[in-house]
C-alpha cells in the first residue's frame, strides 16, 4: 500500500500514523475493513472476529481519533 492509498481510505492523517499503518503490511481492503469497524459500521457476511492485522489497524485508527480529540498527544510524539 502507498501513502496515497492510505489517505484515500482514512482521509488526511499525520505521517507517523501512515508509517504505523504501512508497518503492518496490511492491504487496502484490510484498512477499509478496519475503518468501517472503527466507525461502528456493520460488516455483513463476515464470520468471526476480525483478523489480528485488522485489529492492529483498528488500534492505530483509535489512536488517530484520540490525537484528533487531544492535539497535545501529537506534540508528545514530536
mmCIF file with all atom_site columns, N, CA, C and O in Angstrom, residues 2-52:
data_model
loop_
_atom_site.group_PDB
_atom_site.id
_atom_site.type_symbol
_atom_site.label_atom_id
_atom_site.label_alt_id
_atom_site.label_comp_id
_atom_site.label_asym_id
_atom_site.label_entity_id
_atom_site.label_seq_id
_atom_site.pdbx_PDB_ins_code
_atom_site.Cartn_x
_atom_site.Cartn_y
_atom_site.Cartn_z
_atom_site.occupancy
_atom_site.B_iso_or_equiv
_atom_site.pdbx_formal_charge
_atom_site.auth_seq_id
_atom_site.auth_comp_id
_atom_site.auth_asym_id
_atom_site.auth_atom_id
_atom_site.pdbx_PDB_model_num
ATOM 1   N N  . UNK A 1 2  ? 0.412   2.296   -0.588 1.00 0.00 ? 2  UNK A N  1
ATOM 2   C CA . UNK A 1 2  ? 1.142   3.561   -0.614 1.00 0.00 ? 2  UNK A CA 1
ATOM 3   C C  . UNK A 1 2  ? 0.475   4.563   0.324  1.00 0.00 ? 2  UNK A C  1
ATOM 4   O O  . UNK A 1 2  ? -0.659  4.360   0.768  1.00 0.00 ? 2  UNK A O  1
ATOM 5   N N  . UNK A 1 3  ? 1.191   5.644   0.597  1.00 0.00 ? 3  UNK A N  1
ATOM 6   C CA . UNK A 1 3  ? 0.639   6.718   1.421  1.00 0.00 ? 3  UNK A CA 1
ATOM 7   C C  . UNK A 1 3  ? -0.664  7.233   0.809  1.00 0.00 ? 3  UNK A C  1
ATOM 8   O O  . UNK A 1 3  ? -1.641  7.478   1.513  1.00 0.00 ? 3  UNK A O  1
ATOM 9   N N  . UNK A 1 4  ? -0.667  7.389   -0.500 1.00 0.00 ? 4  UNK A N  1
ATOM 10  C CA . UNK A 1 4  ? -1.847  7.908   -1.191 1.00 0.00 ? 4  UNK A CA 1
ATOM 11  C C  . UNK A 1 4  ? -3.044  6.975   -1.024 1.00 0.00 ? 4  UNK A C  1
ATOM 12  O O  . UNK A 1 4  ? -4.176  7.427   -0.836 1.00 0.00 ? 4  UNK A O  1
ATOM 13  N N  . UNK A 1 5  ? -2.799  5.667   -1.084 1.00 0.00 ? 5  UNK A N  1
ATOM 14  C CA . UNK A 1 5  ? -3.890  4.705   -0.891 1.00 0.00 ? 5  UNK A CA 1
ATOM 15  C C  . UNK A 1 5  ? -4.423  4.772   0.533  1.00 0.00 ? 5  UNK A C  1
ATOM 16  O O  . UNK A 1 5  ? -5.639  4.689   0.751  1.00 0.00 ? 5  UNK A O  1
ATOM 17  N N  . UNK A 1 6  ? -3.526  4.937   1.491  1.00 0.00 ? 6  UNK A N  1
ATOM 18  C CA . UNK A 1 6  ? -3.950  5.039   2.893  1.00 0.00 ? 6  UNK A CA 1
ATOM 19  C C  . UNK A 1 6  ? -4.815  6.276   3.091  1.00 0.00 ? 6  UNK A C  1
ATOM 20  O O  . UNK A 1 6  ? -5.898  6.208   3.668  1.00 0.00 ? 6  UNK A O  1
ATOM 21  N N  . UNK A 1 7  ? -4.354  7.411   2.592  1.00 0.00 ? 7  UNK A N  1
ATOM 22  C CA . UNK A 1 7  ? -5.093  8.671   2.750  1.00 0.00 ? 7  UNK A CA 1
ATOM 23  C C  . UNK A 1 7  ? -6.439  8.610   2.016  1.00 0.00 ? 7  UNK A C  1
ATOM 24  O O  . UNK A 1 7  ? -7.419  9.184   2.478  1.00 0.00 ? 7  UNK A O  1
ATOM 25  N N  . UNK A 1 8  ? -6.485  7.883   0.909  1.00 0.00 ? 8  UNK A N  1
ATOM 26  C CA . UNK A 1 8  ? -7.755  7.730   0.185  1.00 0.00 ? 8  UNK A CA 1
ATOM 27  C C  . UNK A 1 8  ? -8.790  7.004   1.044  1.00 0.00 ? 8  UNK A C  1
ATOM 28  O O  . UNK A 1 8  ? -9.983  7.294   0.960  1.00 0.00 ? 8  UNK A O  1
ATOM 29  N N  . UNK A 1 9  ? -8.335  6.100   1.902  1.00 0.00 ? 9  UNK A N  1
ATOM 30  C CA . UNK A 1 9  ? -9.251  5.339   2.756  1.00 0.00 ? 9  UNK A CA 1
ATOM 31  C C  . UNK A 1 9  ? -9.528  6.070   4.061  1.00 0.00 ? 9  UNK A C  1
ATOM 32  O O  . UNK A 1 9  ? -10.675 6.162   4.509  1.00 0.00 ? 9  UNK A O  1
ATOM 33  N N  . UNK A 1 10 ? -8.480  6.626   4.682  1.00 0.00 ? 10 UNK A N  1
ATOM 34  C CA . UNK A 1 10 ? -8.621  7.195   6.029  1.00 0.00 ? 10 UNK A CA 1
ATOM 35  C C  . UNK A 1 10 ? -8.906  8.685   6.048  1.00 0.00 ? 10 UNK A C  1
ATOM 36  O O  . UNK A 1 10 ? -9.344  9.218   7.057  1.00 0.00 ? 10 UNK A O  1
ATOM 37  N N  . UNK A 1 11 ? -8.611  9.361   4.951  1.00 0.00 ? 11 UNK A N  1
ATOM 38  C CA . UNK A 1 11 ? -8.591  10.813  4.969  1.00 0.00 ? 11 UNK A CA 1
ATOM 39  C C  . UNK A 1 11 ? -7.217  11.255  5.456  1.00 0.00 ? 11 UNK A C  1
ATOM 40  O O  . UNK A 1 11 ? -6.362  10.426  5.762  1.00 0.00 ? 11 UNK A O  1
ATOM 41  N N  . UNK A 1 12 ? -7.004  12.543  5.529  1.00 0.00 ? 12 UNK A N  1
ATOM 42  C CA . UNK A 1 12 ? -5.700  13.088  5.926  1.00 0.00 ? 12 UNK A CA 1
ATOM 43  C C  . UNK A 1 12 ? -5.389  12.718  7.368  1.00 0.00 ? 12 UNK A C  1
ATOM 44  O O  . UNK A 1 12 ? -6.179  12.997  8.267  1.00 0.00 ? 12 UNK A O  1
ATOM 45  N N  . UNK A 1 13 ? -4.259  12.054  7.590  1.00 0.00 ? 13 UNK A N  1
ATOM 46  C CA . UNK A 1 13 ? -3.823  11.708  8.942  1.00 0.00 ? 13 UNK A CA 1
ATOM 47  C C  . UNK A 1 13 ? -2.342  12.051  9.071  1.00 0.00 ? 13 UNK A C  1
ATOM 48  O O  . UNK A 1 13 ? -1.637  12.132  8.057  1.00 0.00 ? 13 UNK A O  1
ATOM 49  N N  . UNK A 1 14 ? -1.864  12.268  10.299 1.00 0.00 ? 14 UNK A N  1
ATOM 50  C CA . UNK A 1 14 ? -0.448  12.584  10.497 1.00 0.00 ? 14 UNK A CA 1
ATOM 51  C C  . UNK A 1 14 ? 0.463   11.475  9.945  1.00 0.00 ? 14 UNK A C  1
ATOM 52  O O  . UNK A 1 14 ? 0.121   10.288  9.990  1.00 0.00 ? 14 UNK A O  1
ATOM 53  N N  . UNK A 1 15 ? 1.613   11.894  9.455  1.00 0.00 ? 15 UNK A N  1
ATOM 54  C CA . UNK A 1 15 ? 2.544   10.971  8.796  1.00 0.00 ? 15 UNK A CA 1
ATOM 55  C C  . UNK A 1 15 ? 2.961   9.797   9.670  1.00 0.00 ? 15 UNK A C  1
ATOM 56  O O  . UNK A 1 15 ? 3.123   8.681   9.160  1.00 0.00 ? 15 UNK A O  1
ATOM 57  N N  . UNK A 1 16 ? 3.150   10.010  10.971 1.00 0.00 ? 16 UNK A N  1
ATOM 58  C CA . UNK A 1 16 ? 3.605   8.880   11.795 1.00 0.00 ? 16 UNK A CA 1
ATOM 59  C C  . UNK A 1 16 ? 2.551   7.777   11.864 1.00 0.00 ? 16 UNK A C  1
ATOM 60  O O  . UNK A 1 16 ? 2.895   6.603   12.009 1.00 0.00 ? 16 UNK A O  1
ATOM 61  N N  . UNK A 1 17 ? 1.275   8.127   11.717 1.00 0.00 ? 17 UNK A N  1
ATOM 62  C CA . UNK A 1 17 ? 0.237   7.098   11.678 1.00 0.00 ? 17 UNK A CA 1
ATOM 63  C C  . UNK A 1 17 ? 0.261   6.368   10.334 1.00 0.00 ? 17 UNK A C  1
ATOM 64  O O  . UNK A 1 17 ? 0.010   5.162   10.280 1.00 0.00 ? 17 UNK A O  1
ATOM 65  N N  . UNK A 1 18 ? 0.583   7.088   9.263  1.00 0.00 ? 18 UNK A N  1
ATOM 66  C CA . UNK A 1 18 ? 0.739   6.443   7.952  1.00 0.00 ? 18 UNK A CA 1
ATOM 67  C C  . UNK A 1 18 ? 1.859   5.415   8.039  1.00 0.00 ? 18 UNK A C  1
ATOM 68  O O  . UNK A 1 18 ? 1.717   4.281   7.562  1.00 0.00 ? 18 UNK A O  1
ATOM 69  N N  . UNK A 1 19 ? 2.961   5.789   8.671  1.00 0.00 ? 19 UNK A N  1
ATOM 70  C CA . UNK A 1 19 ? 4.094   4.872   8.829  1.00 0.00 ? 19 UNK A CA 1
ATOM 71  C C  . UNK A 1 19 ? 3.664   3.647   9.637  1.00 0.00 ? 19 UNK A C  1
ATOM 72  O O  . UNK A 1 19 ? 4.010   2.509   9.294  1.00 0.00 ? 19 UNK A O  1
ATOM 73  N N  . UNK A 1 20 ? 2.910   3.868   10.712 1.00 0.00 ? 20 UNK A N  1
ATOM 74  C CA . UNK A 1 20 ? 2.429   2.753   11.532 1.00 0.00 ? 20 UNK A CA 1
ATOM 75  C C  . UNK A 1 20 ? 1.561   1.802   10.705 1.00 0.00 ? 20 UNK A C  1
ATOM 76  O O  . UNK A 1 20 ? 1.679   0.580   10.826 1.00 0.00 ? 20 UNK A O  1
ATOM 77  N N  . UNK A 1 21 ? 0.686   2.362   9.883  1.00 0.00 ? 21 UNK A N  1
ATOM 78  C CA . UNK A 1 21 ? -0.185  1.541   9.039  1.00 0.00 ? 21 UNK A CA 1
ATOM 79  C C  . UNK A 1 21 ? 0.639   0.772   8.025  1.00 0.00 ? 21 UNK A C  1
ATOM 80  O O  . UNK A 1 21 ? 0.440   -0.436  7.830  1.00 0.00 ? 21 UNK A O  1
ATOM 81  N N  . UNK A 1 22 ? 1.586   1.441   7.388  1.00 0.00 ? 22 UNK A N  1
ATOM 82  C CA . UNK A 1 22 ? 2.448   0.758   6.417  1.00 0.00 ? 22 UNK A CA 1
ATOM 83  C C  . UNK A 1 22 ? 3.214   -0.392  7.065  1.00 0.00 ? 22 UNK A C  1
ATOM 84  O O  . UNK A 1 22 ? 3.401   -1.451  6.459  1.00 0.00 ? 22 UNK A O  1
ATOM 85  N N  . UNK A 1 23 ? 3.642   -0.200  8.303  1.00 0.00 ? 23 UNK A N  1
ATOM 86  C CA . UNK A 1 23 ? 4.428   -1.217  9.011  1.00 0.00 ? 23 UNK A CA 1
ATOM 87  C C  . UNK A 1 23 ? 3.639   -2.497  9.266  1.00 0.00 ? 23 UNK A C  1
ATOM 88  O O  . UNK A 1 23 ? 4.230   -3.564  9.461  1.00 0.00 ? 23 UNK A O  1
ATOM 89  N N  . UNK A 1 24 ? 2.320   -2.421  9.241  1.00 0.00 ? 24 UNK A N  1
ATOM 90  C CA . UNK A 1 24 ? 1.505   -3.617  9.470  1.00 0.00 ? 24 UNK A CA 1
ATOM 91  C C  . UNK A 1 24 ? 1.528   -4.559  8.276  1.00 0.00 ? 24 UNK A C  1
ATOM 92  O O  . UNK A 1 24 ? 1.226   -5.737  8.425  1.00 0.00 ? 24 UNK A O  1
ATOM 93  N N  . UNK A 1 25 ? 1.840   -4.027  7.101  1.00 0.00 ? 25 UNK A N  1
ATOM 94  C CA . UNK A 1 25 ? 1.795   -4.849  5.893  1.00 0.00 ? 25 UNK A CA 1
ATOM 95  C C  . UNK A 1 25 ? 0.382   -5.099  5.402  1.00 0.00 ? 25 UNK A C  1
ATOM 96  O O  . UNK A 1 25 ? 0.148   -5.985  4.573  1.00 0.00 ? 25 UNK A O  1
ATOM 97  N N  . UNK A 1 26 ? -0.558  -4.325  5.892  1.00 0.00 ? 26 UNK A N  1
ATOM 98  C CA . UNK A 1 26 ? -1.976  -4.517  5.556  1.00 0.00 ? 26 UNK A CA 1
ATOM 99  C C  . UNK A 1 26 ? -2.259  -4.170  4.100  1.00 0.00 ? 26 UNK A C  1
ATOM 100 O O  . UNK A 1 26 ? -1.551  -3.382  3.472  1.00 0.00 ? 26 UNK A O  1
ATOM 101 N N  . UNK A 1 27 ? -3.344  -4.747  3.617  1.00 0.00 ? 27 UNK A N  1
ATOM 102 C CA . UNK A 1 27 ? -3.837  -4.404  2.286  1.00 0.00 ? 27 UNK A CA 1
ATOM 103 C C  . UNK A 1 27 ? -4.841  -3.258  2.407  1.00 0.00 ? 27 UNK A C  1
ATOM 104 O O  . UNK A 1 27 ? -5.335  -2.954  3.507  1.00 0.00 ? 27 UNK A O  1
ATOM 105 N N  . UNK A 1 28 ? -5.175  -2.661  1.281  1.00 0.00 ? 28 UNK A N  1
ATOM 106 C CA . UNK A 1 28 ? -6.180  -1.596  1.274  1.00 0.00 ? 28 UNK A CA 1
ATOM 107 C C  . UNK A 1 28 ? -7.526  -2.140  1.753  1.00 0.00 ? 28 UNK A C  1
ATOM 108 O O  . UNK A 1 28 ? -8.271  -1.453  2.447  1.00 0.00 ? 28 UNK A O  1
ATOM 109 N N  . UNK A 1 29 ? -7.839  -3.373  1.415  1.00 0.00 ? 29 UNK A N  1
ATOM 110 C CA . UNK A 1 29 ? -9.090  -3.994  1.858  1.00 0.00 ? 29 UNK A CA 1
ATOM 111 C C  . UNK A 1 29 ? -9.134  -4.161  3.371  1.00 0.00 ? 29 UNK A C  1
ATOM 112 O O  . UNK A 1 29 ? -10.172 -3.926  3.998  1.00 0.00 ? 29 UNK A O  1
ATOM 113 N N  . UNK A 1 30 ? -8.005  -4.564  3.961  1.00 0.00 ? 30 UNK A N  1
ATOM 114 C CA . UNK A 1 30 ? -7.950  -4.697  5.419  1.00 0.00 ? 30 UNK A CA 1
ATOM 115 C C  . UNK A 1 30 ? -8.105  -3.336  6.087  1.00 0.00 ? 30 UNK A C  1
ATOM 116 O O  . UNK A 1 30 ? -8.779  -3.214  7.111  1.00 0.00 ? 30 UNK A O  1
ATOM 117 N N  . UNK A 1 31 ? -7.481  -2.317  5.505  1.00 0.00 ? 31 UNK A N  1
ATOM 118 C CA . UNK A 1 31 ? -7.609  -0.970  6.060  1.00 0.00 ? 31 UNK A CA 1
ATOM 119 C C  . UNK A 1 31 ? -9.048  -0.477  5.953  1.00 0.00 ? 31 UNK A C  1
ATOM 120 O O  . UNK A 1 31 ? -9.584  0.113   6.899  1.00 0.00 ? 31 UNK A O  1
ATOM 121 N N  . UNK A 1 32 ? -9.695  -0.734  4.832  1.00 0.00 ? 32 UNK A N  1
ATOM 122 C CA . UNK A 1 32 ? -11.097 -0.339  4.668  1.00 0.00 ? 32 UNK A CA 1
ATOM 123 C C  . UNK A 1 32 ? -11.975 -1.056  5.692  1.00 0.00 ? 32 UNK A C  1
ATOM 124 O O  . UNK A 1 32 ? -12.876 -0.445  6.291  1.00 0.00 ? 32 UNK A O  1
ATOM 125 N N  . UNK A 1 33 ? -11.698 -2.335  5.942  1.00 0.00 ? 33 UNK A N  1
ATOM 126 C CA . UNK A 1 33 ? -12.455 -3.085  6.950  1.00 0.00 ? 33 UNK A CA 1
ATOM 127 C C  . UNK A 1 33 ? -12.243 -2.474  8.334  1.00 0.00 ? 33 UNK A C  1
ATOM 128 O O  . UNK A 1 33 ? -13.203 -2.274  9.092  1.00 0.00 ? 33 UNK A O  1
ATOM 129 N N  . UNK A 1 34 ? -11.001 -2.151  8.659  1.00 0.00 ? 34 UNK A N  1
ATOM 130 C CA . UNK A 1 34 ? -10.692 -1.552  9.960  1.00 0.00 ? 34 UNK A CA 1
ATOM 131 C C  . UNK A 1 34 ? -11.380 -0.199  10.116 1.00 0.00 ? 34 UNK A C  1
ATOM 132 O O  . UNK A 1 34 ? -11.900 0.115   11.196 1.00 0.00 ? 34 UNK A O  1
ATOM 133 N N  . UNK A 1 35 ? -11.385 0.603   9.061  1.00 0.00 ? 35 UNK A N  1
ATOM 134 C CA . UNK A 1 35 ? -12.057 1.913   9.119  1.00 0.00 ? 35 UNK A CA 1
ATOM 135 C C  . UNK A 1 35 ? -13.546 1.730   9.376  1.00 0.00 ? 35 UNK A C  1
ATOM 136 O O  . UNK A 1 35 ? -14.132 2.459   10.185 1.00 0.00 ? 35 UNK A O  1
ATOM 137 N N  . UNK A 1 36 ? -14.154 0.765   8.715  1.00 0.00 ? 36 UNK A N  1
ATOM 138 C CA . UNK A 1 36 ? -15.576 0.502   8.922  1.00 0.00 ? 36 UNK A CA 1
ATOM 139 C C  . UNK A 1 36 ? -15.844 0.061   10.351 1.00 0.00 ? 36 UNK A C  1
ATOM 140 O O  . UNK A 1 36 ? -16.782 0.537   10.998 1.00 0.00 ? 36 UNK A O  1
ATOM 141 N N  . UNK A 1 37 ? -15.014 -0.827  10.860 1.00 0.00 ? 37 UNK A N  1
ATOM 142 C CA . UNK A 1 37 ? -15.178 -1.287  12.238 1.00 0.00 ? 37 UNK A CA 1
ATOM 143 C C  . UNK A 1 37 ? -14.970 -0.148  13.225 1.00 0.00 ? 37 UNK A C  1
ATOM 144 O O  . UNK A 1 37 ? -15.709 -0.026  14.206 1.00 0.00 ? 37 UNK A O  1
ATOM 145 N N  . UNK A 1 38 ? -13.975 0.687   12.977 1.00 0.00 ? 38 UNK A N  1
ATOM 146 C CA . UNK A 1 38 ? -13.692 1.811   13.870 1.00 0.00 ? 38 UNK A CA 1
ATOM 147 C C  . UNK A 1 38 ? -14.856 2.790   13.908 1.00 0.00 ? 38 UNK A C  1
ATOM 148 O O  . UNK A 1 38 ? -15.092 3.444   14.921 1.00 0.00 ? 38 UNK A O  1
ATOM 149 N N  . UNK A 1 39 ? -15.597 2.885   12.804 1.00 0.00 ? 39 UNK A N  1
ATOM 150 C CA . UNK A 1 39 ? -16.768 3.767   12.746 1.00 0.00 ? 39 UNK A CA 1
ATOM 151 C C  . UNK A 1 39 ? -18.013 3.096   13.301 1.00 0.00 ? 39 UNK A C  1
ATOM 152 O O  . UNK A 1 39 ? -19.087 3.698   13.322 1.00 0.00 ? 39 UNK A O  1
ATOM 153 N N  . UNK A 1 40 ? -17.884 1.822   13.670 1.00 0.00 ? 40 UNK A N  1
ATOM 154 C CA . UNK A 1 40 ? -19.022 1.099   14.217 1.00 0.00 ? 40 UNK A CA 1
ATOM 155 C C  . UNK A 1 40 ? -19.990 0.601   13.163 1.00 0.00 ? 40 UNK A C  1
ATOM 156 O O  . UNK A 1 40 ? -21.141 0.292   13.467 1.00 0.00 ? 40 UNK A O  1
ATOM 157 N N  . UNK A 1 41 ? -19.537 0.519   11.926 1.00 0.00 ? 41 UNK A N  1
ATOM 158 C CA . UNK A 1 41 ? -20.406 0.058   10.849 1.00 0.00 ? 41 UNK A CA 1
ATOM 159 C C  . UNK A 1 41 ? -20.505 -1.462  10.869 1.00 0.00 ? 41 UNK A C  1
ATOM 160 O O  . UNK A 1 41 ? -19.532 -2.167  11.139 1.00 0.00 ? 41 UNK A O  1
ATOM 161 N N  . UNK A 1 42 ? -21.670 -1.976  10.568 1.00 0.00 ? 42 UNK A N  1
ATOM 162 C CA . UNK A 1 42 ? -21.905 -3.416  10.486 1.00 0.00 ? 42 UNK A CA 1
ATOM 163 C C  . UNK A 1 42 ? -21.320 -3.937  9.189  1.00 0.00 ? 42 UNK A C  1
ATOM 164 O O  . UNK A 1 42 ? -21.549 -3.370  8.118  1.00 0.00 ? 42 UNK A O  1
ATOM 165 N N  . UNK A 1 43 ? -20.562 -5.007  9.287  1.00 0.00 ? 43 UNK A N  1
ATOM 166 C CA . UNK A 1 43 ? -19.991 -5.631  8.093  1.00 0.00 ? 43 UNK A CA 1
ATOM 167 C C  . UNK A 1 43 ? -20.694 -6.961  7.865  1.00 0.00 ? 43 UNK A C  1
ATOM 168 O O  . UNK A 1 43 ? -20.325 -7.979  8.443  1.00 0.00 ? 43 UNK A O  1
ATOM 169 N N  . UNK A 1 44 ? -21.726 -6.939  7.064  1.00 0.00 ? 44 UNK A N  1
ATOM 170 C CA . UNK A 1 44 ? -22.496 -8.146  6.799  1.00 0.00 ? 44 UNK A CA 1
ATOM 171 C C  . UNK A 1 44 ? -21.677 -9.182  6.053  1.00 0.00 ? 44 UNK A C  1
ATOM 172 O O  . UNK A 1 44 ? -20.762 -8.861  5.306  1.00 0.00 ? 44 UNK A O  1
ATOM 173 N N  . UNK A 1 45 ? -22.000 -10.438 6.296  1.00 0.00 ? 45 UNK A N  1
ATOM 174 C CA . UNK A 1 45 ? -21.345 -11.520 5.583  1.00 0.00 ? 45 UNK A CA 1
ATOM 175 C C  . UNK A 1 45 ? -19.976 -11.892 6.122  1.00 0.00 ? 45 UNK A C  1
ATOM 176 O O  . UNK A 1 45 ? -19.290 -12.719 5.543  1.00 0.00 ? 45 UNK A O  1
ATOM 177 N N  . UNK A 1 46 ? -19.568 -11.295 7.217  1.00 0.00 ? 46 UNK A N  1
ATOM 178 C CA . UNK A 1 46 ? -18.255 -11.596 7.776  1.00 0.00 ? 46 UNK A CA 1
ATOM 179 C C  . UNK A 1 46 ? -18.435 -12.564 8.931  1.00 0.00 ? 46 UNK A C  1
ATOM 180 O O  . UNK A 1 46 ? -19.267 -12.366 9.801  1.00 0.00 ? 46 UNK A O  1
ATOM 181 N N  . UNK A 1 47 ? -17.653 -13.622 8.937  1.00 0.00 ? 47 UNK A N  1
ATOM 182 C CA . UNK A 1 47 ? -17.727 -14.626 10.001 1.00 0.00 ? 47 UNK A CA 1
ATOM 183 C C  . UNK A 1 47 ? -16.624 -14.375 11.019 1.00 0.00 ? 47 UNK A C  1
ATOM 184 O O  . UNK A 1 47 ? -15.472 -14.148 10.669 1.00 0.00 ? 47 UNK A O  1
ATOM 185 N N  . UNK A 1 48 ? -16.984 -14.431 12.294 1.00 0.00 ? 48 UNK A N  1
ATOM 186 C CA . UNK A 1 48 ? -15.988 -14.366 13.349 1.00 0.00 ? 48 UNK A CA 1
ATOM 187 C C  . UNK A 1 48 ? -15.404 -12.989 13.570 1.00 0.00 ? 48 UNK A C  1
ATOM 188 O O  . UNK A 1 48 ? -15.846 -11.988 13.019 1.00 0.00 ? 48 UNK A O  1
ATOM 189 N N  . UNK A 1 49 ? -14.373 -12.983 14.395 1.00 0.00 ? 49 UNK A N  1
ATOM 190 C CA . UNK A 1 49 ? -13.683 -11.740 14.757 1.00 0.00 ? 49 UNK A CA 1
ATOM 191 C C  . UNK A 1 49 ? -12.785 -11.292 13.608 1.00 0.00 ? 49 UNK A C  1
ATOM 192 O O  . UNK A 1 49 ? -12.369 -12.099 12.776 1.00 0.00 ? 49 UNK A O  1
ATOM 193 N N  . UNK A 1 50 ? -12.466 -10.004 13.573 1.00 0.00 ? 50 UNK A N  1
ATOM 194 C CA . UNK A 1 50 ? -11.537 -9.523  12.556 1.00 0.00 ? 50 UNK A CA 1
ATOM 195 C C  . UNK A 1 50 ? -10.156 -10.154 12.747 1.00 0.00 ? 50 UNK A C  1
ATOM 196 O O  . UNK A 1 50 ? -9.798  -10.579 13.851 1.00 0.00 ? 50 UNK A O  1
ATOM 197 N N  . UNK A 1 51 ? -9.392  -10.186 11.686 1.00 0.00 ? 51 UNK A N  1
ATOM 198 C CA . UNK A 1 51 ? -8.036  -10.741 11.751 1.00 0.00 ? 51 UNK A CA 1
ATOM 199 C C  . UNK A 1 51 ? -7.175  -9.910  12.702 1.00 0.00 ? 51 UNK A C  1
ATOM 200 O O  . UNK A 1 51 ? -7.507  -8.764  13.035 1.00 0.00 ? 51 UNK A O  1
ATOM 201 N N  . UNK A 1 52 ? -6.062  -10.484 13.109 1.00 0.00 ? 52 UNK A N  1
ATOM 202 C CA . UNK A 1 52 ? -5.138  -9.776  14.001 1.00 0.00 ? 52 UNK A CA 1
ATOM 203 C C  . UNK A 1 52 ? -4.648  -8.488  13.350 1.00 0.00 ? 52 UNK A C  1
ATOM 204 O O  . UNK A 1 52 ? -4.503  -7.457  14.012 1.00 0.00 ? 52 UNK A O  1
#
